[in-house]
Amino acid sequence: MKTAVVVFPGSNCDRDVAVAVENITGTKPHMVWHRDTELPEVDLVVLPGGFSYGDYLRAGAMAAHSPIMRTVKDKAERGLPVLGICNGFQVLTEMGLLPGALMKNRGIKFINRFVHTRVEQSQTIFTNKYSAGTVISIPIAHSIGNYFADEATLDRLETRGLVAFRYCDEAGELRDDANPNGSARNIAGIYNETKTVLGYMPHPERACDPLTGGTDGRGIFESLLGALS
């Protein structure tokens, strides 16, 4: 599986993603600078976490207009899989590849800790190594992770099976106190209409090695490896 990781000024998880991808797929990803205009021939694009352009203007807003993102958007609309993690999720909503927006956490504060999220769909290229309903422990690190969309959009996400992950407790219950940032309907990740684009607020790349506290995030990269190789 050939992967491209887009690097923006302020990205701070691009190397973490690269290490996770290489360790799991056995292939070192291409690191693509935001000012580039062409992508190499790849099976997957990852938009990593961090603070692209220092979160100036609005988180992800400036990155969404980087030269490389015109190519990413064009290829994503033609079916190239894209995984956006944390800031990458914010970029995807700013680009219009995913609906809704990420807002300030309801408690305003930056949150950095492990949370539980529940796998809502297991028949996708991102989650086929999990079972639906599986609860995974994944770290979050953000201050702008409160997913928001209008009720019609949320209903459409629900009815079309486009909610990928929800914040939950250890048993998989969708309690409000298990929702770390106040996201609508406990949503932690969503797909586009064809389920080839995933935006996910937690950091699976930080949960791929026991040395960093867990391996529950490996399933996403292993699913992609199985689907795209």
C-alpha positions as a Markdown table, in Angstrom:
| # | Residue | x | y | z |
|---|---|---|---|---|
| 1 | Met | 0.0 | 0.0 | 0.0 |
| 2 | Lys | 1.4 | 3.3 | -1.1 |
| 3 | Thr | 0.7 | 6.3 | 1.1 |
| 4 | Ala | 1.2 | 10.1 | 1.0 |
| 5 | Val | 1.2 | 12.1 | 4.2 |
| 6 | Val | 0.6 | 15.9 | 3.6 |
| 7 | Val | 2.8 | 18.2 | 5.7 |
| 8 | Phe | 1.6 | 21.7 | 6.5 |
| 9 | Pro | 3.4 | 24.4 | 8.4 |
| 10 | Gly | 2.4 | 23.5 | 12.0 |
| 11 | Ser | 1.8 | 19.8 | 11.4 |
| 12 | Asn | 3.2 | 17.9 | 14.4 |
| 13 | Cys | 1.8 | 14.4 | 13.9 |
| 14 | Asp | 3.1 | 13.8 | 10.4 |
| 15 | Arg | 6.1 | 11.8 | 11.6 |
| 16 | Asp | 4.0 | 9.8 | 14.0 |
| 17 | Val | 1.7 | 8.8 | 11.1 |
| 18 | Ala | 4.7 | 8.0 | 8.9 |
| 19 | Val | 6.1 | 5.7 | 11.6 |
| 20 | Ala | 2.8 | 4.0 | 12.2 |
| 21 | Val | 2.2 | 3.5 | 8.4 |
| 22 | Glu | 5.7 | 2.2 | 7.8 |
| 23 | Asn | 5.6 | -0.2 | 10.8 |
| 24 | Ile | 2.2 | -1.7 | 9.8 |
| 25 | Thr | 2.4 | -1.7 | 6.0 |
| 26 | Gly | 6.1 | -2.2 | 5.6 |
| 27 | Thr | 6.3 | 0.7 | 3.2 |
| 28 | Lys | 7.6 | 4.2 | 3.9 |
| 29 | Pro | 5.1 | 6.8 | 3.0 |
| 30 | His | 5.7 | 9.8 | 0.7 |
| 31 | Met | 5.9 | 13.1 | 2.7 |
| 32 | Val | 4.2 | 15.7 | 0.5 |
| 33 | Trp | 4.8 | 19.4 | 1.2 |
| 34 | His | 1.8 | 21.6 | 1.2 |
| 35 | Arg | 3.1 | 23.8 | -1.5 |
| 36 | Asp | 3.5 | 20.9 | -3.9 |
| 37 | Thr | 0.9 | 20.7 | -6.6 |
| 38 | Glu | 1.1 | 17.0 | -7.6 |
| 39 | Leu | 0.6 | 13.8 | -5.6 |
| 40 | Pro | 2.8 | 10.7 | -6.3 |
| 41 | Glu | 0.9 | 7.6 | -7.4 |
| 42 | Val | -0.6 | 6.4 | -4.0 |
| 43 | Asp | -3.4 | 4.4 | -2.7 |
| 44 | Leu | -4.1 | 6.6 | 0.3 |
| 45 | Val | -3.6 | 10.2 | 1.5 |
| 46 | Val | -3.3 | 11.1 | 5.2 |
| 47 | Leu | -3.9 | 14.6 | 6.5 |
| 48 | Pro | -2.2 | 14.5 | 9.9 |
| 49 | Gly | -2.9 | 16.2 | 13.2 |
| 50 | Gly | -1.3 | 19.3 | 14.4 |
| 51 | Phe | -1.9 | 23.0 | 14.1 |
| 52 | Ser | -1.7 | 23.8 | 10.4 |
| 53 | Tyr | -0.8 | 27.5 | 9.9 |
| 54 | Gly | -1.0 | 27.9 | 13.7 |
| 55 | Asp | -4.8 | 27.5 | 13.5 |
| 56 | Tyr | -4.9 | 31.2 | 12.4 |
| 57 | Leu | -8.2 | 32.3 | 10.9 |
| 58 | Arg | -9.9 | 29.0 | 11.8 |
| 59 | Ala | -8.5 | 25.5 | 12.4 |
| 60 | Gly | -7.9 | 23.9 | 9.1 |
| 61 | Ala | -9.2 | 26.9 | 7.0 |
| 62 | Met | -5.9 | 28.0 | 5.6 |
| 63 | Ala | -4.6 | 24.4 | 5.0 |
| 64 | Ala | -7.7 | 23.7 | 3.0 |
| 65 | His | -6.5 | 26.2 | 0.4 |
| 66 | Ser | -2.9 | 24.9 | 0.2 |
| 67 | Pro | -1.8 | 24.2 | -3.4 |
| 68 | Ile | -1.6 | 20.4 | -2.8 |
| 69 | Met | -5.2 | 20.3 | -1.5 |
| 70 | Arg | -6.7 | 21.2 | -4.9 |
| 71 | Thr | -5.2 | 17.9 | -6.2 |
| 72 | Val | -6.2 | 16.0 | -3.0 |
| 73 | Lys | -9.8 | 17.2 | -3.4 |
| 74 | Asp | -9.9 | 16.4 | -7.1 |
| 75 | Lys | -8.6 | 12.8 | -6.5 |
| 76 | Ala | -10.7 | 12.3 | -3.4 |
| 77 | Glu | -13.8 | 13.2 | -5.4 |
| 78 | Arg | -12.8 | 10.5 | -7.9 |
| 79 | Gly | -12.4 | 7.9 | -5.2 |
| 80 | Leu | -8.9 | 8.2 | -3.8 |
| 81 | Pro | -9.1 | 7.3 | -0.1 |
| 82 | Val | -8.3 | 10.1 | 2.4 |
| 83 | Leu | -7.8 | 9.8 | 6.1 |
| 84 | Gly | -7.9 | 13.0 | 8.1 |
| 85 | Ile | -6.8 | 12.8 | 11.7 |
| 86 | Cys | -7.6 | 15.6 | 14.2 |
| 87 | Asn | -6.5 | 18.7 | 12.3 |
| 88 | Gly | -6.9 | 16.7 | 9.2 |
| 89 | Phe | -10.5 | 16.2 | 10.1 |
| 90 | Gln | -10.8 | 20.0 | 10.5 |
| 91 | Val | -9.2 | 20.5 | 7.1 |
| 92 | Leu | -11.6 | 18.0 | 5.5 |
| 93 | Thr | -14.7 | 19.9 | 6.7 |
| 94 | Glu | -13.1 | 23.2 | 5.6 |
| 95 | Met | -12.6 | 21.8 | 2.1 |
| 96 | Gly | -16.2 | 20.6 | 1.9 |
| 97 | Leu | -15.1 | 16.9 | 1.6 |
| 98 | Leu | -17.0 | 16.2 | 4.8 |
| 99 | Pro | -20.0 | 18.1 | 6.2 |
| 100 | Gly | -20.2 | 20.0 | 9.4 |
| 101 | Ala | -17.6 | 21.8 | 11.4 |
| 102 | Leu | -15.3 | 21.4 | 14.4 |
| 103 | Met | -15.8 | 23.9 | 17.1 |
| 104 | Lys | -14.2 | 24.8 | 20.5 |
| 105 | Asn | -14.5 | 22.1 | 23.1 |
| 106 | Arg | -17.5 | 22.8 | 25.3 |
| 107 | Gly | -15.2 | 23.1 | 28.3 |
| 108 | Ile | -13.0 | 25.5 | 26.2 |
| 109 | Lys | -9.8 | 23.8 | 27.5 |
| 110 | Phe | -7.3 | 21.7 | 25.5 |
| 111 | Ile | -7.9 | 18.0 | 26.2 |
| 112 | Asn | -5.1 | 15.4 | 26.0 |
| 113 | Arg | -6.0 | 11.9 | 27.2 |
| 114 | Phe | -7.2 | 8.5 | 26.2 |
| 115 | Val | -10.9 | 8.2 | 25.5 |
| 116 | His | -13.2 | 5.4 | 24.3 |
| 117 | Thr | -14.8 | 5.4 | 20.9 |
| 118 | Arg | -17.2 | 2.9 | 19.4 |
| 119 | Val | -16.9 | 1.5 | 15.9 |
| 120 | Glu | -20.2 | 2.2 | 14.2 |
| 121 | Gln | -19.5 | 0.7 | 10.8 |
| 122 | Ser | -17.3 | -2.3 | 10.2 |
| 123 | Gln | -17.8 | -2.8 | 6.5 |
| 124 | Thr | -15.5 | 0.0 | 5.3 |
| 125 | Ile | -11.9 | 0.2 | 4.0 |
| 126 | Phe | -11.0 | 2.0 | 7.3 |
| 127 | Thr | -12.7 | -0.4 | 9.8 |
| 128 | Asn | -12.9 | -3.9 | 8.3 |
| 129 | Lys | -10.5 | -5.3 | 11.0 |
| 130 | Tyr | -13.0 | -4.3 | 13.7 |
| 131 | Ser | -16.4 | -5.5 | 14.5 |
| 132 | Ala | -19.3 | -3.1 | 14.7 |
| 133 | Gly | -19.8 | -2.1 | 18.3 |
| 134 | Thr | -16.1 | -2.6 | 19.2 |
| 135 | Val | -14.9 | -0.1 | 21.8 |
| 136 | Ile | -11.4 | 1.1 | 21.2 |
| 137 | Ser | -9.2 | 3.2 | 23.5 |
| 138 | Ile | -7.6 | 6.1 | 21.6 |
| 139 | Pro | -5.9 | 9.3 | 22.6 |
| 140 | Ile | -7.2 | 12.8 | 21.8 |
| 141 | Ala | -5.3 | 16.0 | 21.9 |
| 142 | His | -7.3 | 19.0 | 20.8 |
| 143 | Ser | -9.1 | 22.2 | 21.8 |
| 144 | Ile | -11.3 | 22.4 | 18.7 |
| 145 | Gly | -12.9 | 19.0 | 18.4 |
| 146 | Asn | -16.5 | 19.6 | 19.1 |
| 147 | Tyr | -18.3 | 18.3 | 16.0 |
| 148 | Phe | -21.3 | 20.3 | 14.9 |
| 149 | Ala | -23.8 | 20.0 | 12.1 |
| 150 | Asp | -27.4 | 21.1 | 11.7 |
| 151 | Glu | -30.1 | 18.5 | 12.5 |
| 152 | Ala | -30.8 | 17.7 | 8.9 |
| 153 | Thr | -27.2 | 16.9 | 8.2 |
| 154 | Leu | -26.9 | 14.8 | 11.4 |
| 155 | Asp | -30.0 | 12.9 | 10.4 |
| 156 | Arg | -28.6 | 12.2 | 7.0 |
| 157 | Leu | -25.3 | 11.0 | 8.5 |
| 158 | Glu | -27.3 | 8.6 | 10.7 |
| 159 | Thr | -29.6 | 7.3 | 8.1 |
| 160 | Arg | -26.9 | 6.7 | 5.5 |
| 161 | Gly | -24.5 | 5.0 | 7.9 |
| 162 | Leu | -21.9 | 7.7 | 7.7 |
| 163 | Val | -21.2 | 8.0 | 11.4 |
| 164 | Ala | -17.9 | 6.2 | 11.7 |
| 165 | Phe | -17.1 | 6.4 | 15.5 |
| 166 | Arg | -18.8 | 7.8 | 18.6 |
| 167 | Tyr | -17.4 | 8.7 | 22.0 |
| 168 | Cys | -18.6 | 6.3 | 24.6 |
| 169 | Asp | -17.7 | 4.8 | 27.9 |
| 170 | Glu | -15.7 | 1.6 | 28.4 |
| 171 | Ala | -18.8 | -0.5 | 27.9 |
| 172 | Gly | -19.8 | 1.3 | 24.7 |
| 173 | Glu | -22.6 | 3.3 | 26.2 |
| 174 | Leu | -23.1 | 6.8 | 24.7 |
| 175 | Arg | -23.1 | 8.8 | 27.9 |
| 176 | Asp | -22.7 | 12.6 | 27.9 |
| 177 | Asp | -19.8 | 12.4 | 30.4 |
| 178 | Ala | -18.0 | 10.1 | 28.0 |
| 179 | Asn | -18.2 | 12.8 | 25.3 |
| 180 | Pro | -15.0 | 14.8 | 26.0 |
| 181 | Asn | -15.7 | 17.8 | 23.8 |
| 182 | Gly | -19.5 | 18.1 | 23.5 |
| 183 | Ser | -19.7 | 16.7 | 19.9 |
| 184 | Ala | -23.2 | 16.4 | 18.5 |
| 185 | Arg | -24.6 | 12.9 | 19.0 |
| 186 | Asn | -21.2 | 11.8 | 20.5 |
| 187 | Ile | -19.7 | 11.8 | 17.0 |
| 188 | Ala | -16.0 | 11.3 | 16.9 |
| 189 | Gly | -15.6 | 10.5 | 13.2 |
| 190 | Ile | -17.6 | 10.6 | 9.9 |
| 191 | Tyr | -17.4 | 9.3 | 6.3 |
| 192 | Asn | -18.2 | 11.0 | 3.0 |
| 193 | Glu | -21.0 | 9.5 | 1.0 |
| 194 | Thr | -18.9 | 6.8 | -0.6 |
| 195 | Lys | -17.0 | 6.0 | 2.7 |
| 196 | Thr | -13.7 | 6.6 | 1.0 |
| 197 | Val | -13.0 | 9.7 | 3.1 |
| 198 | Leu | -12.8 | 9.5 | 6.9 |
| 199 | Gly | -12.4 | 12.3 | 9.4 |
| 200 | Tyr | -11.5 | 11.1 | 12.9 |
| 201 | Met | -10.8 | 13.4 | 15.8 |
| 202 | Pro | -8.7 | 11.0 | 18.0 |
| 203 | His | -5.2 | 9.9 | 17.0 |
| 204 | Pro | -5.0 | 6.2 | 16.0 |
| 205 | Glu | -1.4 | 6.7 | 15.0 |
| 206 | Arg | -0.6 | 7.2 | 18.7 |
| 207 | Ala | -2.1 | 3.9 | 19.6 |
| 208 | Cys | -0.2 | 1.6 | 17.4 |
| 209 | Asp | 2.6 | 0.5 | 19.8 |
| 210 | Pro | 2.4 | -0.8 | 23.4 |
| 211 | Leu | 5.2 | 1.6 | 24.3 |
| 212 | Thr | 2.8 | 4.5 | 23.7 |
| 213 | Gly | 0.0 | 3.1 | 25.8 |
| 214 | Gly | -2.0 | 0.8 | 23.5 |
| 215 | Thr | -2.5 | -0.7 | 20.1 |
| 216 | Asp | -6.2 | -0.1 | 19.4 |
| 217 | Gly | -5.5 | 2.3 | 16.6 |
| 218 | Arg | -3.7 | -0.3 | 14.5 |
| 219 | Gly | -7.0 | -1.6 | 13.2 |
| 220 | Ile | -7.5 | 1.4 | 11.1 |
| 221 | Phe | -4.2 | 1.1 | 9.3 |
| 222 | Glu | -4.5 | -2.7 | 9.1 |
| 223 | Ser | -7.9 | -2.4 | 7.6 |
| 224 | Leu | -6.6 | 0.0 | 4.9 |
| 225 | Leu | -3.7 | -2.3 | 4.2 |
| 226 | Gly | -6.0 | -5.2 | 3.7 |
| 227 | Ala | -8.4 | -3.2 | 1.5 |
| 228 | Leu | -5.9 | -1.2 | -0.6 |
| 229 | Ser | -3.0 | -3.6 | -1.2 |
